[in-house]
Coordinates of N, CA and C in Angstrom, one line a residue:
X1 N 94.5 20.8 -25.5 CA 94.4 21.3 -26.8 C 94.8 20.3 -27.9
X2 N 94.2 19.6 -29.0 CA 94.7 19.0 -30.0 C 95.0 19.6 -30.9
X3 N 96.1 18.8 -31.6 CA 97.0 19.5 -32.5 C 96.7 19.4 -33.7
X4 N 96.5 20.4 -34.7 CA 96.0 20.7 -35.6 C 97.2 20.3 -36.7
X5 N 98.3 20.3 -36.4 CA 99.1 20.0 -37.3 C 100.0 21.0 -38.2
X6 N 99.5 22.2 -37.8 CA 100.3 23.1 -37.7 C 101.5 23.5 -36.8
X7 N 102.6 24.3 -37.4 CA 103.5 24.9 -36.5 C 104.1 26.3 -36.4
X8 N 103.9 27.0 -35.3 CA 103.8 28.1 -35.3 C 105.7 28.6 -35.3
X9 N 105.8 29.8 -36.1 CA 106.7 30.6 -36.4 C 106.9 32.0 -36.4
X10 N 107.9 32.6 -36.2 CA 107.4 34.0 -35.7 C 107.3 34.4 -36.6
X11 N 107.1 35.7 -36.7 CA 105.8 36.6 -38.0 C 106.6 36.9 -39.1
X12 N 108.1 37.8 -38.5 CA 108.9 38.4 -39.3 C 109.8 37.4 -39.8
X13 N 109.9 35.8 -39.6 CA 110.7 34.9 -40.2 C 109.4 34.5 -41.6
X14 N 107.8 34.4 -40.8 CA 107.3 34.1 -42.2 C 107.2 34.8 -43.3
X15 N 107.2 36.6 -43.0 CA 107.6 36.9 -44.4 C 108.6 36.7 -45.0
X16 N 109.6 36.7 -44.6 CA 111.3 36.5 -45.1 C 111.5 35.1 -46.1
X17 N 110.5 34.8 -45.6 CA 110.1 33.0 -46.4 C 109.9 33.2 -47.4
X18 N 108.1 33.6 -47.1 CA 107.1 33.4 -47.9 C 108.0 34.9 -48.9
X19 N 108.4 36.0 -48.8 CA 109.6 36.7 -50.1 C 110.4 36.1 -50.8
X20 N 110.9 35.1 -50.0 CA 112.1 33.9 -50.9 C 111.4 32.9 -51.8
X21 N 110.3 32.5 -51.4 CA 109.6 31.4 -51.8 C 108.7 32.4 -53.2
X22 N 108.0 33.3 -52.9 CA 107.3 34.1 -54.1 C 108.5 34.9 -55.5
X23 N 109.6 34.8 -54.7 CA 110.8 35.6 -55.5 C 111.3 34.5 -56.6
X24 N 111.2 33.0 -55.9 CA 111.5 32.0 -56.7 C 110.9 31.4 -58.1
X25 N 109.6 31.8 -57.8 CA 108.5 30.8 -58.1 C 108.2 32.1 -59.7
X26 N 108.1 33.4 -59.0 CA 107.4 34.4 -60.0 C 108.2 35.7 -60.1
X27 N 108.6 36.0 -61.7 CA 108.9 37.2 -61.4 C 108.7 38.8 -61.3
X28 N 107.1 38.4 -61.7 CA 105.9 39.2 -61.9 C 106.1 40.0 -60.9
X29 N 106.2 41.2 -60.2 CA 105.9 41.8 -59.0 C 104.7 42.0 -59.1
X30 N 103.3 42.1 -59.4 CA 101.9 41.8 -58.9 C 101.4 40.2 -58.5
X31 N 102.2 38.9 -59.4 CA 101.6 37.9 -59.4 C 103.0 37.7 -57.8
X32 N 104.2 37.8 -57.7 CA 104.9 37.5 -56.8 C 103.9 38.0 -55.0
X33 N 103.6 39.4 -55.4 CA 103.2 39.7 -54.2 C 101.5 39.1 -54.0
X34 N 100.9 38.6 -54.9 CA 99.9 37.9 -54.9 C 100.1 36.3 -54.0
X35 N 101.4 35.8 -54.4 CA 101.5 34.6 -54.0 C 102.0 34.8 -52.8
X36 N 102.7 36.0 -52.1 CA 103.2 36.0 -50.6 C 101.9 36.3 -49.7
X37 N 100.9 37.0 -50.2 CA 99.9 37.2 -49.1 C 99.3 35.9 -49.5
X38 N 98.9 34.8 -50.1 CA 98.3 33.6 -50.0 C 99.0 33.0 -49.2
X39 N 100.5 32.9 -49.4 CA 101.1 32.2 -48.0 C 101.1 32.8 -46.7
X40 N 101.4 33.7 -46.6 CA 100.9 34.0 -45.1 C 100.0 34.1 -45.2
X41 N 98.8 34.2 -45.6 CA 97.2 33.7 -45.0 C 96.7 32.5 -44.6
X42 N 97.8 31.3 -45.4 CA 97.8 30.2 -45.3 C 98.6 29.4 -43.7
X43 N 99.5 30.7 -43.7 CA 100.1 30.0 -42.5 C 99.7 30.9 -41.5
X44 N 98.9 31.7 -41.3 CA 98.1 32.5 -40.5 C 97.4 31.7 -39.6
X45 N 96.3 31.1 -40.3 CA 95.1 30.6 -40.3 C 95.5 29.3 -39.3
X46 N 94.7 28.9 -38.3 CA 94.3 28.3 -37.5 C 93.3 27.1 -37.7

């Protein structure tokens, strides 16, 4: 398999993230939870 250059992490540490990282950045709750599902989709993805 060649490596794409991603690294895999378990699911429930990526939201815990990607909450800390949108909680930082916005304090919008529509625009914050907008930027958490772009990051896990981002780190979804394959």
């Amino acid at each position: 398999m060649a490596k794409d250059g991603k690294h895999w992490f378990d699911p429930r540490r990526q939201r815990e993230v990607a909450e800390r990282i949108a909680a930082r950045r916005s304090q919008l709750q529509p625009e914050r939870k907008a930027l958490q599902a772009r990051l896990l989709a981002k780190w979804r993805t394959k």
